[in-house]
Amino acid sequence: MTADSRPGLPGELMMWVLIMSELAVFGAGLVAFLAVRLTDPVGFAEAQTHLHRTGAAANTLVLVTSGWLAALATRAAEAGRFGRMRALLV
């Protein structure tokens, strides 16, 4: 059986290790966030008043847009459109 015809996950093993470790760290952060919110609701609500909502919205917009552009650049690279790929990654 060749590497291309064997069943299983696509891609390299280390890519899946990276993905799983990222999920574990993100999950641990969410659990910690939830634990603090449940154990100290008054302190959590007071801390929220110090957040800059406009800055958070701008940061979210930048992160979502950059991920979208990276996905478009990946498609362009797969199609052999390297000029478009470079433009999307600038």
MMTF fields as JSON, N, C-alpha, C and O atoms, coordinates in Angstrom:
{
  "mmtfVersion": "1.0.0",
  "mmtfProducer": "UNKNOWN",
  "numBonds": 359,
  "numAtoms": 360,
  "numGroups": 90,
  "numChains": 1,
  "numModels": 1,
  "chainsPerModel": [1],
  "groupsPerChain": [90],
  "chainIdList": ["A"],
  "bondAtomList": [4, 2, 8, 6, 12, 10, 16, 14, 20, 18, 24, 22, 28, 26, 32, 30, 36, 34, 40, 38, 44, 42, 48, 46, 52, 50, 56, 54, 60, 58, 64, 62, 68, 66, 72, 70, 76, 74, 80, 78, 84, 82, 88, 86, 92, 90, 96, 94, 100, 98, 104, 102, 108, 106, 112, 110, 116, 114, 120, 118, 124, 122, 128, 126, 132, 130, 136, 134, 140, 138, 144, 142, 148, 146, 152, 150, 156, 154, 160, 158, 164, 162, 168, 166, 172, 170, 176, 174, 180, 178, 184, 182, 188, 186, 192, 190, 196, 194, 200, 198, 204, 202, 208, 206, 212, 210, 216, 214, 220, 218, 224, 222, 228, 226, 232, 230, 236, 234, 240, 238, 244, 242, 248, 246, 252, 250, 256, 254, 260, 258, 264, 262, 268, 266, 272, 270, 276, 274, 280, 278, 284, 282, 288, 286, 292, 290, 296, 294, 300, 298, 304, 302, 308, 306, 312, 310, 316, 314, 320, 318, 324, 322, 328, 326, 332, 330, 336, 334, 340, 338, 344, 342, 348, 346, 352, 350, 356, 354],
  "bondOrderList": [1, 1, 1, 1, 1, 1, 1, 1, 1, 1, 1, 1, 1, 1, 1, 1, 1, 1, 1, 1, 1, 1, 1, 1, 1, 1, 1, 1, 1, 1, 1, 1, 1, 1, 1, 1, 1, 1, 1, 1, 1, 1, 1, 1, 1, 1, 1, 1, 1, 1, 1, 1, 1, 1, 1, 1, 1, 1, 1, 1, 1, 1, 1, 1, 1, 1, 1, 1, 1, 1, 1, 1, 1, 1, 1, 1, 1, 1, 1, 1, 1, 1, 1, 1, 1, 1, 1, 1, 1],
  "groupList": [{"groupName": "MET", "atomNameList": ["N", "CA", "C", "O"], "elementList": ["N", "C", "C", "O"], "formalChargeList": [0, 0, 0, 0], "bondAtomList": [1, 0, 2, 1, 3, 2], "bondOrderList": [1, 1, 2], "singleLetterCode": "M", "chemCompType": "L-PEPTIDE LINKING"}, {"groupName": "THR", "atomNameList": ["N", "CA", "C", "O"], "elementList": ["N", "C", "C", "O"], "formalChargeList": [0, 0, 0, 0], "bondAtomList": [1, 0, 2, 1, 3, 2], "bondOrderList": [1, 1, 2], "singleLetterCode": "T", "chemCompType": "L-PEPTIDE LINKING"}, {"groupName": "ALA", "atomNameList": ["N", "CA", "C", "O"], "elementList": ["N", "C", "C", "O"], "formalChargeList": [0, 0, 0, 0], "bondAtomList": [1, 0, 2, 1, 3, 2], "bondOrderList": [1, 1, 2], "singleLetterCode": "A", "chemCompType": "L-PEPTIDE LINKING"}, {"groupName": "ASP", "atomNameList": ["N", "CA", "C", "O"], "elementList": ["N", "C", "C", "O"], "formalChargeList": [0, 0, 0, 0], "bondAtomList": [1, 0, 2, 1, 3, 2], "bondOrderList": [1, 1, 2], "singleLetterCode": "D", "chemCompType": "L-PEPTIDE LINKING"}, {"groupName": "SER", "atomNameList": ["N", "CA", "C", "O"], "elementList": ["N", "C", "C", "O"], "formalChargeList": [0, 0, 0, 0], "bondAtomList": [1, 0, 2, 1, 3, 2], "bondOrderList": [1, 1, 2], "singleLetterCode": "S", "chemCompType": "L-PEPTIDE LINKING"}, {"groupName": "ARG", "atomNameList": ["N", "CA", "C", "O"], "elementList": ["N", "C", "C", "O"], "formalChargeList": [0, 0, 0, 0], "bondAtomList": [1, 0, 2, 1, 3, 2], "bondOrderList": [1, 1, 2], "singleLetterCode": "R", "chemCompType": "L-PEPTIDE LINKING"}, {"groupName": "PRO", "atomNameList": ["N", "CA", "C", "O"], "elementList": ["N", "C", "C", "O"], "formalChargeList": [0, 0, 0, 0], "bondAtomList": [1, 0, 2, 1, 3, 2], "bondOrderList": [1, 1, 2], "singleLetterCode": "P", "chemCompType": "L-PEPTIDE LINKING"}, {"groupName": "GLY", "atomNameList": ["N", "CA", "C", "O"], "elementList": ["N", "C", "C", "O"], "formalChargeList": [0, 0, 0, 0], "bondAtomList": [1, 0, 2, 1, 3, 2], "bondOrderList": [1, 1, 2], "singleLetterCode": "G", "chemCompType": "PEPTIDE LINKING"}, {"groupName": "LEU", "atomNameList": ["N", "CA", "C", "O"], "elementList": ["N", "C", "C", "O"], "formalChargeList": [0, 0, 0, 0], "bondAtomList": [1, 0, 2, 1, 3, 2], "bondOrderList": [1, 1, 2], "singleLetterCode": "L", "chemCompType": "L-PEPTIDE LINKING"}, {"groupName": "GLU", "atomNameList": ["N", "CA", "C", "O"], "elementList": ["N", "C", "C", "O"], "formalChargeList": [0, 0, 0, 0], "bondAtomList": [1, 0, 2, 1, 3, 2], "bondOrderList": [1, 1, 2], "singleLetterCode": "E", "chemCompType": "L-PEPTIDE LINKING"}, {"groupName": "TRP", "atomNameList": ["N", "CA", "C", "O"], "elementList": ["N", "C", "C", "O"], "formalChargeList": [0, 0, 0, 0], "bondAtomList": [1, 0, 2, 1, 3, 2], "bondOrderList": [1, 1, 2], "singleLetterCode": "W", "chemCompType": "L-PEPTIDE LINKING"}, {"groupName": "VAL", "atomNameList": ["N", "CA", "C", "O"], "elementList": ["N", "C", "C", "O"], "formalChargeList": [0, 0, 0, 0], "bondAtomList": [1, 0, 2, 1, 3, 2], "bondOrderList": [1, 1, 2], "singleLetterCode": "V", "chemCompType": "L-PEPTIDE LINKING"}, {"groupName": "ILE", "atomNameList": ["N", "CA", "C", "O"], "elementList": ["N", "C", "C", "O"], "formalChargeList": [0, 0, 0, 0], "bondAtomList": [1, 0, 2, 1, 3, 2], "bondOrderList": [1, 1, 2], "singleLetterCode": "I", "chemCompType": "L-PEPTIDE LINKING"}, {"groupName": "PHE", "atomNameList": ["N", "CA", "C", "O"], "elementList": ["N", "C", "C", "O"], "formalChargeList": [0, 0, 0, 0], "bondAtomList": [1, 0, 2, 1, 3, 2], "bondOrderList": [1, 1, 2], "singleLetterCode": "F", "chemCompType": "L-PEPTIDE LINKING"}, {"groupName": "GLN", "atomNameList": ["N", "CA", "C", "O"], "elementList": ["N", "C", "C", "O"], "formalChargeList": [0, 0, 0, 0], "bondAtomList": [1, 0, 2, 1, 3, 2], "bondOrderList": [1, 1, 2], "singleLetterCode": "Q", "chemCompType": "L-PEPTIDE LINKING"}, {"groupName": "HIS", "atomNameList": ["N", "CA", "C", "O"], "elementList": ["N", "C", "C", "O"], "formalChargeList": [0, 0, 0, 0], "bondAtomList": [1, 0, 2, 1, 3, 2], "bondOrderList": [1, 1, 2], "singleLetterCode": "H", "chemCompType": "L-PEPTIDE LINKING"}, {"groupName": "ASN", "atomNameList": ["N", "CA", "C", "O"], "elementList": ["N", "C", "C", "O"], "formalChargeList": [0, 0, 0, 0], "bondAtomList": [1, 0, 2, 1, 3, 2], "bondOrderList": [1, 1, 2], "singleLetterCode": "N", "chemCompType": "L-PEPTIDE LINKING"}],
  "groupTypeList": [0, 1, 2, 3, 4, 5, 6, 7, 8, 6, 7, 9, 8, 0, 0, 10, 11, 8, 12, 0, 4, 9, 8, 2, 11, 13, 7, 2, 7, 8, 11, 2, 13, 8, 2, 11, 5, 8, 1, 3, 6, 11, 7, 13, 2, 9, 2, 14, 1, 15, 8, 15, 5, 1, 7, 2, 2, 2, 16, 1, 8, 11, 8, 11, 1, 4, 7, 10, 8, 2, 2, 8, 2, 1, 5, 2, 2, 9, 2, 7, 5, 13, 7, 5, 0, 5, 2, 8, 8, 11],
  "groupIdList": [1, 2, 3, 4, 5, 6, 7, 8, 9, 10, 11, 12, 13, 14, 15, 16, 17, 18, 19, 20, 21, 22, 23, 24, 25, 26, 27, 28, 29, 30, 31, 32, 33, 34, 35, 36, 37, 38, 39, 40, 41, 42, 43, 44, 45, 46, 47, 48, 49, 50, 51, 52, 53, 54, 55, 56, 57, 58, 59, 60, 61, 62, 63, 64, 65, 66, 67, 68, 69, 70, 71, 72, 73, 74, 75, 76, 77, 78, 79, 80, 81, 82, 83, 84, 85, 86, 87, 88, 89, 90],
  "secStructList": [7, 7, 6, 6, 6, 1, 7, 1, 7, 1, 1, 7, 2, 2, 2, 2, 2, 2, 2, 2, 2, 2, 2, 2, 2, 2, 2, 2, 2, 2, 2, 2, 2, 2, 2, 2, 2, 2, 2, 7, 2, 2, 2, 2, 2, 2, 2, 2, 6, 6, 1, 7, 2, 2, 2, 2, 2, 2, 2, 2, 2, 2, 2, 2, 2, 2, 2, 2, 2, 2, 2, 2, 2, 2, 2, 2, 2, 2, 6, 6, 7, 2, 2, 2, 2, 2, 2, 2, 2, 7],
  "xCoordList": [0.856, 0.0, 0.898, 1.818, 0.653, 1.468, 0.939, -0.163, 1.76, 1.377, 0.128, -0.673, -0.038, -1.185, -2.489, -3.567, -2.4, -3.627, -4.042, -5.109, -3.24, -3.624, -4.691, -4.676, -5.615, -6.664, -6.094, -5.06, -6.761, -6.334, -6.463, -7.07, -5.88, -5.94, -5.003, -3.911, -5.418, -4.523, -3.445, -3.641, -2.33, -1.291, -0.273, -0.353, 0.678, 1.766, 1.339, 0.45, 1.978, 1.677, 1.91, 1.087, 3.019, 3.33, 2.299, 2.076, 1.681, 0.626, -0.548, -1.138, -0.881, -1.985, -1.613, -2.474, -0.354, 0.099, -0.063, -0.538, 0.327, 0.177, -1.294, -1.643, -2.147, -3.573, -4.168, -4.911, -3.841, -4.392, -3.865, -4.607, -2.589, -2.052, -2.698, -2.969, -2.947, -3.636, -5.054, -5.502, -5.749, -7.094, -7.065, -7.941, -6.061, -5.952, -5.695, -6.319, -4.784, -4.482, -5.691, -6.022, -6.348, -7.528, -8.638, -9.3, -8.837, -9.842, -9.533, -10.434, -8.261, -7.873, -8.135, -8.565, -7.876, -8.166, -9.65, -10.038, -10.481, -11.923, -12.408, -13.274, -11.845, -12.223, -11.818, -12.591, -10.609, -10.157, -11.052, -11.423, -11.396, -12.298, -13.634, -14.14, -14.196, -15.477, -15.365, -16.267, -14.262, -14.077, -14.025, -14.636, -13.309, -13.225, -14.589, -15.0, -15.278, -16.598, -17.584, -18.394, -17.509, -18.442, -18.069, -18.951, -16.782, -16.361, -16.352, -16.439, -16.25, -16.217, -17.037, -16.471, -18.372, -19.186, -19.145, -19.208, -19.04, -19.015, -17.701, -17.699, -16.6, -15.296, -15.186, -14.591, -15.761, -15.724, -16.507, -16.049, -17.69, -18.513, -17.809, -17.861, -17.144, -16.435, -15.253, -14.98, -14.563, -13.413, -13.861, -13.119, -15.052, -15.563, -15.75, -15.694, -15.971, -16.158, -14.864, -14.905, -13.721, -12.43, -12.017, -10.991, -12.806, -12.457, -12.772, -13.728, -11.964, -12.181, -12.904, -12.271, -14.205, -15.012, -14.659, -14.653, -14.367, -14.012, -12.693, -12.563, -11.727, -10.448, -10.618, -9.988, -11.46, -11.709, -12.391, -12.069, -13.329, -14.008, -13.042, -13.082, -12.175, -11.187, -10.215, -9.871, -9.772, -8.862, -9.516, -8.877, -10.767, -11.491, -11.609, -11.422, -11.917, -12.035, -10.701, -10.679, -9.605, -8.28, -7.961, -7.47, -8.231, -7.924, -8.76, -8.233, -10.045, -10.91, -10.519, -10.47, -10.244, -9.857, -8.531, -8.385, -7.564, -6.266, -6.382, -5.716, -7.209, -7.435, -8.09, -7.728, -9.044, -9.742, -8.773, -8.779, -7.936, -6.963, -5.925, -5.487, -5.531, -4.59, -5.222, -4.55, -6.51, -7.2, -7.287, -7.086, -7.585, -7.613, -6.229, -6.113, -5.188, -3.822, -3.464, -2.764, -3.928, -3.681, -4.337, -3.728, -5.565, -6.249, -5.515, -5.389, -5.034, -4.304, -3.008, -2.65, -2.314, -1.073, -1.352, -0.604, -2.422, -2.781, -3.141, -2.953, -3.659, -4.029, -2.848, -2.975, -1.706, -0.532, -0.526, 0.25, -1.364, -1.46, -0.631, -1.168, 0.694, 1.602, 1.612, 1.863, 1.348, 1.24, 0.078, 0.208, -1.072, -2.239, -1.975, -2.382, -1.287, -0.961, -0.14, -0.432, 0.885, 1.738, 0.927, 1.096, 0.051, -0.767, -1.691, -1.906, -2.232, -3.132, -2.404, -3.002, -1.118, -0.354, 0.351, 1.01, 0.216, 0.879, 0.097, 0.484],
  "yCoordList": [-1.175, 0.0, 1.234, 1.324, 2.159, 3.365, 4.419, 4.305, 5.445, 6.51, 7.243, 7.719, 7.334, 8.06, 7.281, 7.875, 5.953, 5.161, 4.649, 4.048, 4.867, 4.363, 5.256, 6.472, 4.659, 5.462, 6.228, 5.855, 7.272, 8.048, 9.535, 9.98, 10.277, 11.725, 12.244, 11.707, 13.274, 13.87, 14.704, 15.167, 14.893, 15.767, 15.033, 13.823, 15.802, 15.262, 15.113, 15.819, 14.194, 13.941, 15.185, 15.506, 15.891, 17.054, 18.176, 18.957, 18.259, 19.26, 18.937, 19.832, 17.662, 17.263, 17.421, 17.743, 17.201, 17.447, 18.932, 19.282, 19.799, 21.238, 21.622, 22.384, 21.11, 21.429, 20.974, 21.718, 19.753, 19.239, 20.018, 20.261, 20.411, 21.192, 22.571, 23.084, 23.173, 24.468, 24.336, 25.191, 23.274, 23.052, 22.85, 23.341, 22.128, 21.883, 23.188, 23.44, 24.017, 25.291, 26.22, 26.855, 26.307, 27.152, 26.658, 27.461, 25.346, 24.771, 25.058, 25.367, 24.957, 25.251, 26.723, 27.05, 27.594, 29.017, 29.277, 30.077, 28.601, 28.758, 28.231, 28.832, 27.111, 26.551, 27.508, 27.731, 28.077, 29.035, 30.272, 30.766, 30.77, 31.917, 31.619, 32.431, 30.456, 30.079, 29.916, 30.322, 29.324, 29.128, 30.462, 30.606, 31.436, 32.746, 33.422, 34.031, 33.314, 33.954, 33.347, 34.059, 32.029, 31.368, 31.577, 31.657, 31.667, 31.777, 33.213, 33.43, 34.186, 35.592, 36.449, 37.259, 36.283, 37.027, 38.543, 39.293, 39.002, 40.446, 41.038, 42.059, 40.401, 40.871, 40.801, 41.676, 39.758, 39.606, 40.725, 41.299, 41.034, 42.105, 43.45, 44.28, 43.674, 44.935, 45.05, 46.133, 43.958, 43.97, 44.266, 44.879, 43.837, 44.093, 45.577, 46.006, 46.36, 47.795, 48.476, 49.591, 47.825, 48.395, 48.044, 48.519, 47.226, 46.825, 47.939, 48.694, 48.024, 49.004, 48.278, 47.571, 48.443, 47.691, 48.003, 47.101, 49.25, 49.602, 48.939, 48.42, 48.96, 48.298, 46.8, 46.202, 46.192, 44.757, 44.424, 43.419, 45.267, 45.037, 45.191, 44.41, 46.198, 46.395, 45.225, 44.76, 44.748, 43.605, 42.36, 41.621, 42.121, 40.973, 41.077, 40.089, 42.262, 42.476, 42.206, 41.575, 42.674, 42.429, 40.934, 40.423, 40.232, 38.804, 37.985, 37.1, 38.274, 37.532, 37.826, 36.916, 39.081, 39.452, 38.818, 38.344, 38.803, 38.213, 36.707, 36.169, 36.036, 34.607, 34.343, 33.4, 35.173, 35.042, 35.273, 34.522, 36.307, 36.585, 35.467, 35.147, 34.874, 33.752, 32.556, 31.86, 32.314, 31.221, 31.484, 30.573, 32.726, 33.075, 32.93, 32.491, 33.295, 33.156, 31.689, 31.349, 30.821, 29.385, 28.86, 28.093, 29.266, 28.856, 29.366, 28.651, 30.607, 31.18, 30.399, 30.14, 30.03, 29.26, 27.89, 27.423, 27.249, 25.935, 26.023, 25.061, 27.174, 27.37, 27.874, 28.073, 28.078, 28.547, 30.046, 30.528, 30.777, 32.235, 32.916, 33.451, 32.878, 33.326, 34.844, 35.337, 35.584, 37.038, 37.427, 38.288, 36.777, 37.039, 36.605, 37.28, 35.47, 34.987, 36.029, 36.342, 36.562, 37.571, 38.824, 39.397, 39.237, 40.428, 40.219, 41.143, 39.035, 38.74, 38.66, 38.881, 38.344, 38.197, 39.477, 39.499, 40.528, 41.803, 42.491, 43.569],
  "zCoordList": [0.0, 0.0, 0.0, 0.814, -0.876, -0.96, 0.016, 0.552, 0.226, 1.147, 0.652, 1.457, -0.669, -1.216, -1.12, -1.112, -1.048, -1.064, 0.308, 0.434, 1.326, 2.65, 3.272, 3.078, 4.019, 4.651, 5.841, 6.394, 6.217, 7.378, 7.129, 6.156, 8.028, 7.939, 6.86, 6.673, 6.156, 5.159, 5.844, 6.967, 5.189, 5.717, 6.565, 6.775, 7.04, 7.849, 9.307, 9.783, 9.996, 11.41, 12.257, 13.114, 12.035, 12.861, 12.687, 13.612, 11.526, 11.341, 12.257, 12.862, 12.356, 13.227, 14.697, 15.517, 15.042, 16.413, 16.737, 17.818, 15.811, 16.011, 16.161, 17.062, 15.301, 15.367, 16.699, 17.338, 17.111, 18.371, 19.577, 20.529, 19.542, 20.663, 20.719, 21.805, 19.565, 19.535, 20.104, 20.869, 19.732, 20.269, 21.782, 22.495, 22.267, 23.709, 24.462, 25.493, 23.958, 24.622, 24.571, 25.572, 23.429, 23.301, 24.236, 24.894, 24.292, 25.188, 26.648, 27.428, 27.021, 28.406, 28.734, 29.84, 27.78, 27.996, 28.191, 29.043, 27.401, 27.556, 28.906, 29.542, 29.333, 30.638, 31.757, 32.689, 31.672, 32.68, 32.692, 33.757, 31.506, 31.385, 32.064, 32.838, 31.771, 32.357, 33.87, 34.604, 34.345, 35.781, 36.513, 37.572, 35.968, 36.613, 36.597, 37.584, 35.488, 35.393, 36.397, 36.99, 36.579, 37.505, 38.966, 39.822, 39.262, 40.665, 41.178, 42.387, 40.298, 40.717, 39.755, 39.021, 39.746, 38.774, 38.973, 37.999, 40.224, 40.472, 39.962, 39.274, 40.3, 39.827, 38.314, 37.685, 37.735, 36.28, 35.604, 34.616, 36.139, 35.568, 35.718, 34.81, 36.868, 37.08, 36.117, 35.6, 35.876, 34.963, 33.528, 32.76, 33.172, 31.82, 31.548, 30.396, 32.589, 32.38, 31.935, 31.415, 32.129, 31.755, 30.319, 29.832, 29.657, 28.299, 27.304, 27.479, 26.276, 25.204, 24.069, 23.285, 23.977, 23.018, 21.57, 20.732, 21.265, 19.894, 19.497, 18.389, 20.398, 20.126, 19.947, 19.074, 20.763, 20.643, 19.319, 18.684, 18.907, 17.634, 16.465, 15.514, 16.534, 15.474, 15.415, 14.329, 16.568, 16.616, 16.035, 15.287, 16.364, 15.823, 14.309, 13.599, 13.817, 12.382, 11.673, 10.617, 12.244, 11.664, 11.644, 10.637, 12.735, 12.812, 11.826, 11.151, 11.742, 10.814, 9.37, 8.542, 9.068, 7.705, 7.312, 6.185, 8.224, 7.894, 7.656, 6.772, 8.426, 8.197, 6.854, 6.151, 6.506, 5.213, 4.064, 3.088, 4.17, 3.118, 2.996, 1.891, 4.119, 4.071, 3.365, 2.604, 3.614, 2.932, 1.427, 0.624, 1.046, -0.373, -1.01, -2.154, -0.274, -0.785, -0.979, -1.933, -0.1, -0.242, -1.508, -2.253, -1.753, -2.986, -4.224, -5.218, -4.158, -5.292, -5.533, -6.682, -4.479, -4.626, -5.23, -6.088, -4.785, -5.327, -6.8, -7.545, -7.229, -8.633, -9.464, -10.673, -8.816, -9.533, -9.786, -10.61, -9.104, -9.277, -8.183, -7.213, -8.368, -7.323, -7.154, -6.054, -8.213, -8.089, -7.194, -6.324, -7.417, -6.57, -5.137, -4.191, -4.978, -3.641, -2.884, -1.73, -3.542, -2.894, -2.539, -1.463, -3.449, -3.177, -1.985, -1.202, -1.841, -0.725, 0.612, 1.665, 0.566, 1.801, 2.241, 3.281, 1.461, 1.839, 2.913, 3.365]
}
